[in-house]
PDB file of C-alpha atoms in Angstrom:
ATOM      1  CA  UNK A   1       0.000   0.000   0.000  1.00  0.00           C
ATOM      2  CA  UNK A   2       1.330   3.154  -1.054  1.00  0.00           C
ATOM      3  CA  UNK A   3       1.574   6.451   0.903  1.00  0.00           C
ATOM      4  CA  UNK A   4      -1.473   8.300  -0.990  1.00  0.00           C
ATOM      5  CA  UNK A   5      -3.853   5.060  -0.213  1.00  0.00           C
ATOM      6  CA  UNK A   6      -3.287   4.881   3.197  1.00  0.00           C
ATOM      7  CA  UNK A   7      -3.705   8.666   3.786  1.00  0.00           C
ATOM      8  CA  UNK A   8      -7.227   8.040   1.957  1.00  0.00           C
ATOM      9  CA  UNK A   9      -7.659   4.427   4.639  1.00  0.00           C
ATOM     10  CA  UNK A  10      -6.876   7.107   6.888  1.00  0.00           C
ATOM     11  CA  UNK A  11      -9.611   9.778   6.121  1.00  0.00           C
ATOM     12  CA  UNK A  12     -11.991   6.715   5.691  1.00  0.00           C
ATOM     13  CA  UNK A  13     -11.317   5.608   9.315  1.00  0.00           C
ATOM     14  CA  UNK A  14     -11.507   8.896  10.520  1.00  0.00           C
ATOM     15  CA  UNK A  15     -14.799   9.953   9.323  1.00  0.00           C
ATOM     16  CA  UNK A  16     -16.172   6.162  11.100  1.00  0.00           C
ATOM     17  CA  UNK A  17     -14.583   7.234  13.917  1.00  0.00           C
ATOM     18  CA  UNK A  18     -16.595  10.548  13.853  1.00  0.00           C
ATOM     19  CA  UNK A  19     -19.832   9.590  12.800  1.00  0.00           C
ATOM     20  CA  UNK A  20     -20.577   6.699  13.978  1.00  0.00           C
ATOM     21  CA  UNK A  21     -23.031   6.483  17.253  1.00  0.00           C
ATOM     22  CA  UNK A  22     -20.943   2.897  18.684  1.00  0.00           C
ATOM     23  CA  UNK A  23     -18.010   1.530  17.098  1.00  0.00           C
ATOM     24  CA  UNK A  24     -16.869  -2.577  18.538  1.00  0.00           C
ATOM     25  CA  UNK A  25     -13.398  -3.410  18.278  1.00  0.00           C
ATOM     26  CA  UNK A  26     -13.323  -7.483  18.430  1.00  0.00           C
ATOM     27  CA  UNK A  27     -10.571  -9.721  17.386  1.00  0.00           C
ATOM     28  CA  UNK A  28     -11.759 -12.383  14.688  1.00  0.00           C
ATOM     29  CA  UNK A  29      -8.803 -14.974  14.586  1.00  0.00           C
ATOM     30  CA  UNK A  30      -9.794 -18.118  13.048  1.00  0.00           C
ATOM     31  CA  UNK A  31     -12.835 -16.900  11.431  1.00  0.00           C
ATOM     32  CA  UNK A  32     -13.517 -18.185   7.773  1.00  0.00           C
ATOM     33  CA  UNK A  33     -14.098 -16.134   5.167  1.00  0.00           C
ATOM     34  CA  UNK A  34     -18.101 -17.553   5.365  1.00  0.00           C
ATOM     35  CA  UNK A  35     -18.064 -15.995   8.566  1.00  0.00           C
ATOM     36  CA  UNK A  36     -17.239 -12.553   7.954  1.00  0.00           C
ATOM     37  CA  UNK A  37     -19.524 -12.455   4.762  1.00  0.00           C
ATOM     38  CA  UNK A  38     -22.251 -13.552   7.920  1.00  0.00           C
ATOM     39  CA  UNK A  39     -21.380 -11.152  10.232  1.00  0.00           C
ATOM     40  CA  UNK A  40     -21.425  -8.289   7.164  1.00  0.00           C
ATOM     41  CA  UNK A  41     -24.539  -9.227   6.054  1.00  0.00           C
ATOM     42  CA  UNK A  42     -26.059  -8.916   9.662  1.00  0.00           C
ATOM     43  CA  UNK A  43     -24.469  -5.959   9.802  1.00  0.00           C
ATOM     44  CA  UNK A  44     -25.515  -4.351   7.013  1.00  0.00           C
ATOM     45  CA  UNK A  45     -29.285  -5.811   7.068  1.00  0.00           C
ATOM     46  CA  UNK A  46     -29.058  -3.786  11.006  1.00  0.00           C
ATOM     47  CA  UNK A  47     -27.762  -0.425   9.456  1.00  0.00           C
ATOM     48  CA  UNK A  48     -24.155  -1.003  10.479  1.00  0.00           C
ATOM     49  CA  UNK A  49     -21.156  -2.238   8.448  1.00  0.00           C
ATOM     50  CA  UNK A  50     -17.728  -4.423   9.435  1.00  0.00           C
ATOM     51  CA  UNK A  51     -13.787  -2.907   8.807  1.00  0.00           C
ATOM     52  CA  UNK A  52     -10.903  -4.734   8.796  1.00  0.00           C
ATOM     53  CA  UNK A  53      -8.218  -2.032   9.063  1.00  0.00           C
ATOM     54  CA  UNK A  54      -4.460  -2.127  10.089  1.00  0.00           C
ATOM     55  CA  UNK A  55      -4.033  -1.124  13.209  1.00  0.00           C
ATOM     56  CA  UNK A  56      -1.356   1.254  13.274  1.00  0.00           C
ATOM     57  CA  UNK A  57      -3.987   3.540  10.510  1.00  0.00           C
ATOM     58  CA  UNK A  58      -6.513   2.937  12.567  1.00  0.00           C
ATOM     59  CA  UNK A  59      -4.328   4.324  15.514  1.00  0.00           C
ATOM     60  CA  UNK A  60      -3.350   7.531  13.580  1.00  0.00           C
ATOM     61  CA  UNK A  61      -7.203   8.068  12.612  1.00  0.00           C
ATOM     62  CA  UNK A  62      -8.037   8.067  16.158  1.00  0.00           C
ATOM     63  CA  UNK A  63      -5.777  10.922  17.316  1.00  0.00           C
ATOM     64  CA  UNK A  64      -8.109  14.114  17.692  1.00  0.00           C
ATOM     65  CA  UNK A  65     -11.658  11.942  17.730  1.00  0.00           C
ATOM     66  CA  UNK A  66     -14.086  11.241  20.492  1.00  0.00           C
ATOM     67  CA  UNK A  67     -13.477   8.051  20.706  1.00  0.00           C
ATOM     68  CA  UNK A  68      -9.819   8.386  20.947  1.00  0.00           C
ATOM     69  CA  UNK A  69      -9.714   5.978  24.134  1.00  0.00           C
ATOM     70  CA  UNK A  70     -10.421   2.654  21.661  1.00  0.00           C
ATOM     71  CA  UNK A  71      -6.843   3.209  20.315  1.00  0.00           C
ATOM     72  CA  UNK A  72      -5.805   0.678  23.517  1.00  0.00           C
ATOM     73  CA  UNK A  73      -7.771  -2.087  21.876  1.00  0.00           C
ATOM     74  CA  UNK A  74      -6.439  -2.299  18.315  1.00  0.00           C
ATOM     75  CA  UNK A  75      -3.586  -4.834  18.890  1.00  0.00           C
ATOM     76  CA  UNK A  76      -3.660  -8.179  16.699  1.00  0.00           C
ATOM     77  CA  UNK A  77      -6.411  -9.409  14.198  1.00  0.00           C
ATOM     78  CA  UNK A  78      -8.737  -7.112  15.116  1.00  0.00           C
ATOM     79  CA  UNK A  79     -12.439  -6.200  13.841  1.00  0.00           C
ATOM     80  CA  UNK A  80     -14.259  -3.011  13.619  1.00  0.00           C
ATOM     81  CA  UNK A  81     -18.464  -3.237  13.642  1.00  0.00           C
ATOM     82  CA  UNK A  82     -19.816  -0.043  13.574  1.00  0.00           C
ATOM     83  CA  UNK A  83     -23.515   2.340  12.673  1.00  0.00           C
ATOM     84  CA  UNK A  84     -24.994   5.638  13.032  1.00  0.00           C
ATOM     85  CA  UNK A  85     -27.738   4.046  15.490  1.00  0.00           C
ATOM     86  CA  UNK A  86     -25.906   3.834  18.662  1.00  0.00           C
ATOM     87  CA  UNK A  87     -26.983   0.075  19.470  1.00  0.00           C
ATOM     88  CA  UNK A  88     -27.142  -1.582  16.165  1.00  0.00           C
ATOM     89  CA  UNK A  89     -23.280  -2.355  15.798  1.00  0.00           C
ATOM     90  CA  UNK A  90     -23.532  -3.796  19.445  1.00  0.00           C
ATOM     91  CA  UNK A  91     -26.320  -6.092  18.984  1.00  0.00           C
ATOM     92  CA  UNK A  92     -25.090  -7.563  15.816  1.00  0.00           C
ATOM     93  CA  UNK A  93     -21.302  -8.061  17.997  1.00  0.00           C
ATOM     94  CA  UNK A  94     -22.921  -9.450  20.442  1.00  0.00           C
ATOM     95  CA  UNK A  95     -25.410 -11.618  18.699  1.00  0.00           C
ATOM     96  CA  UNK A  96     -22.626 -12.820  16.397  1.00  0.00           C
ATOM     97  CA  UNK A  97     -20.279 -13.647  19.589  1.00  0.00           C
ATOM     98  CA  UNK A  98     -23.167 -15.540  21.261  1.00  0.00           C
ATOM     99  CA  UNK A  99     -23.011 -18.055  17.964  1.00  0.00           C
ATOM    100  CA  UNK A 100     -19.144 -18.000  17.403  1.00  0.00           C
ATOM    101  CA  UNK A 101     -16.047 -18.715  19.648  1.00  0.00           C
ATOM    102  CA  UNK A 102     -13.480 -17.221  17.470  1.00  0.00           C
ATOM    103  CA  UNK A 103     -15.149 -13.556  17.637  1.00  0.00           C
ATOM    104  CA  UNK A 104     -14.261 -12.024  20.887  1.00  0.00           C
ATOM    105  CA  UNK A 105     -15.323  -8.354  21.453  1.00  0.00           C
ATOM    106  CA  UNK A 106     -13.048  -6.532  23.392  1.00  0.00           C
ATOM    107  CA  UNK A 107     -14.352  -3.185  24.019  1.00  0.00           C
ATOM    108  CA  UNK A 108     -15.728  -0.494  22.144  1.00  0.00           C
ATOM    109  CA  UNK A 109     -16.981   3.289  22.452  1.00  0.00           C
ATOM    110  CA  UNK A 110     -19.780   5.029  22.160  1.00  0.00           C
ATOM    111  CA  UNK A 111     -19.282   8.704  20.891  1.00  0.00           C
ATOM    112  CA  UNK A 112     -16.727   9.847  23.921  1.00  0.00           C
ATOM    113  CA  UNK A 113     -17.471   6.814  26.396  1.00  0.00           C
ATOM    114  CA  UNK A 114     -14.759   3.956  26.045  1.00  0.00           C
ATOM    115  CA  UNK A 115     -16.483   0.514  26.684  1.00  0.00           C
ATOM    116  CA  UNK A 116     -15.674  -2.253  28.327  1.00  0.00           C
ATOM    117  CA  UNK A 117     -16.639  -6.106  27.236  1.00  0.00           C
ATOM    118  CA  UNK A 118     -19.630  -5.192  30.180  1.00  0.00           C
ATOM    119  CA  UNK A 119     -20.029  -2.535  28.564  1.00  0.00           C
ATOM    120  CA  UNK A 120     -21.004  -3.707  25.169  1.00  0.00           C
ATOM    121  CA  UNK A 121     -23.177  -6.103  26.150  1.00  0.00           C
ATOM    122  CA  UNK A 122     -25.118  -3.468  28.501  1.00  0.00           C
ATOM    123  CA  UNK A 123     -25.753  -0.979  25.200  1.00  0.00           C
ATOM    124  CA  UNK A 124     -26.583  -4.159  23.027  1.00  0.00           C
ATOM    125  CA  UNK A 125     -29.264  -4.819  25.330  1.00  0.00           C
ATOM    126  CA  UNK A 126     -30.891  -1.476  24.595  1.00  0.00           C
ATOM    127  CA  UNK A 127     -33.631  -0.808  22.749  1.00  0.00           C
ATOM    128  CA  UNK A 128     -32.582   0.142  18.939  1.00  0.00           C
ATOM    129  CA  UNK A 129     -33.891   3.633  17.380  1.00  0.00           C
ATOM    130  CA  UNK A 130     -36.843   2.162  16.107  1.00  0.00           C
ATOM    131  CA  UNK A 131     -37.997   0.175  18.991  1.00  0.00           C
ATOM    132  CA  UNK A 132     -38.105   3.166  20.916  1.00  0.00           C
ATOM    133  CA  UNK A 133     -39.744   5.707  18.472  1.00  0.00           C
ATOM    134  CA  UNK A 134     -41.860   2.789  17.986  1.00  0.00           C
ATOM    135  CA  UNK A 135     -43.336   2.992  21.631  1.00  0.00           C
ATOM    136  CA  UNK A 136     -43.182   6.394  21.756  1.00  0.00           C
ATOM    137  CA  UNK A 137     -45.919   6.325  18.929  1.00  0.00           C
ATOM    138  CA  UNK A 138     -47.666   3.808  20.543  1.00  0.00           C
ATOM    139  CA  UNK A 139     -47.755   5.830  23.734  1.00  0.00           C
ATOM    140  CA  UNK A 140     -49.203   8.891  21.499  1.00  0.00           C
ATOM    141  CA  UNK A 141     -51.544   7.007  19.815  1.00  0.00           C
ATOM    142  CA  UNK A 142     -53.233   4.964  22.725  1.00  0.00           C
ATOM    143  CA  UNK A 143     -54.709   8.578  24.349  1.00  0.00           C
ATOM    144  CA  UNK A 144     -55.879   9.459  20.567  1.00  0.00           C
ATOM    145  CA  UNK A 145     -58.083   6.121  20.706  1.00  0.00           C
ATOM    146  CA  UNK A 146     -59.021   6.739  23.745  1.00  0.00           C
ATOM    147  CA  UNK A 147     -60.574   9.809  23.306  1.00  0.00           C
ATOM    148  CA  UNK A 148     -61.781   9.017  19.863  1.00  0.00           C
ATOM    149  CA  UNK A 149     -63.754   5.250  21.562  1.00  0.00           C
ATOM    150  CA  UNK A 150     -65.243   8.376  24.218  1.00  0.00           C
ATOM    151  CA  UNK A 151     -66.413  10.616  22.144  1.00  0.00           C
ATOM    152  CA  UNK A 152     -68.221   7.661  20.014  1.00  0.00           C
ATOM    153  CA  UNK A 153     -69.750   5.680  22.578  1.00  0.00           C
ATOM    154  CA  UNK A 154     -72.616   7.908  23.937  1.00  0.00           C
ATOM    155  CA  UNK A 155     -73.976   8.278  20.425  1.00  0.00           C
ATOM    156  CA  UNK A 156     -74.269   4.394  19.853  1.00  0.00           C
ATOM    157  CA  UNK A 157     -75.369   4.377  23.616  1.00  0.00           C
ATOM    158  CA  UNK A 158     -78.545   6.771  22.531  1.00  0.00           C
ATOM    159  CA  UNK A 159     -78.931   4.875  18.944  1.00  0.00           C
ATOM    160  CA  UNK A 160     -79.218   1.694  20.911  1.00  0.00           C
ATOM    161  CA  UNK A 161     -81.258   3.011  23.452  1.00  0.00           C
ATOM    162  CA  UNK A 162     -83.978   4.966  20.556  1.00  0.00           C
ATOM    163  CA  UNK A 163     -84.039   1.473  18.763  1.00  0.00           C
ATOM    164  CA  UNK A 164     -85.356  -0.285  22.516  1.00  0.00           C
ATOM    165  CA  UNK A 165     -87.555   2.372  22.395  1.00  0.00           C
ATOM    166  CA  UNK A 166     -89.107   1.855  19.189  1.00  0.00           C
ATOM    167  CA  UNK A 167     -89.160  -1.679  19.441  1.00  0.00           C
ATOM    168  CA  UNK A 168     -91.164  -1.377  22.493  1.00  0.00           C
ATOM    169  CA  UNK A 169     -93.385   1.194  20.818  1.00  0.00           C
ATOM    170  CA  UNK A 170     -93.974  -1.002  18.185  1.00  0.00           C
ATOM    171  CA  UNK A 171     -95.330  -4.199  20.014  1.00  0.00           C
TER     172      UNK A 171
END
């Protein structure tokens, strides 16, 4: 790799190491090639993507970011999963761990907050983005029926009480 390709690794790395909401650092010894497609796919199908980078780049786009305290982590084969959502990346880590002995998540950080192995695990049991705007809808919307099942049921209280009424009249 020349000079001019690992500036541009460099740049790359840097703007993960920005943007992202949770970045895992994991060593993947052993793992087949199989495997990594896997744990790509997962994380791609979550919102979050897999980098193998040297370490030493990844080291040098670290100096100056948030998450500057990872740089501690990135010693032999190792792994990064990251995503914008801040629990994504950690899920699929963890979920991928849980099925495979040869992917061991060391640590990770989450915008300024180094994590440990606990910590990983804590923020992959979290609920994603969606899961929580999804309740917060839910919470919204259960008031809004409320009102609307309120405002409706005196009306078909009187319609079903006029139709008694007639029914009567009429026998």
């Amino acid at each position: 790799m020349d000079r001019a390709q690992k500036e541009k690794v460099v740049e790359e790395l840097g703007q993960i190491f920005e943007s992202s909401g949770v970045v895992v650092v994991a060593h993947y010894t052993g793992l087949t090639v199989a495997e990594m497609q896997d744990l790509r796919a997962q994380a791609r199908e979550a919102g979050g993507s897999v980098r193998v980078a040297k370490n030493r780049l990844a080291k040098i786009a670290l100096e100056g970011k948030p998450c500057e305290s990872i740089g501690d982590l990135l010693s032999g084969m190792t792994v990064l999963t990251y995503s914008e959502d801040p629990v994504a990346a950690a899920k699929v880590a963890e979920d991928f761990a849980k099925k495979n002995d040869k992917f061991v998540i060391l640590g990770g950080a989450m915008g300024e907050n180094a994590l440990d192995r606990a910590g990983v695990t804590a923020v992959s049991n979290m609920p994603s983005r969606e899961e929580l705007i999804a309740s917060i809808v839910g919470c919204i919307g259960a008031p809004a029926a409320n009102i609307a099942g309120a405002i409706g049921a005196p009306a078909s209280n009187i319609a079903s009480i006029l139709s008694t009424i007639e029914d009567k009249a009429a026998a």
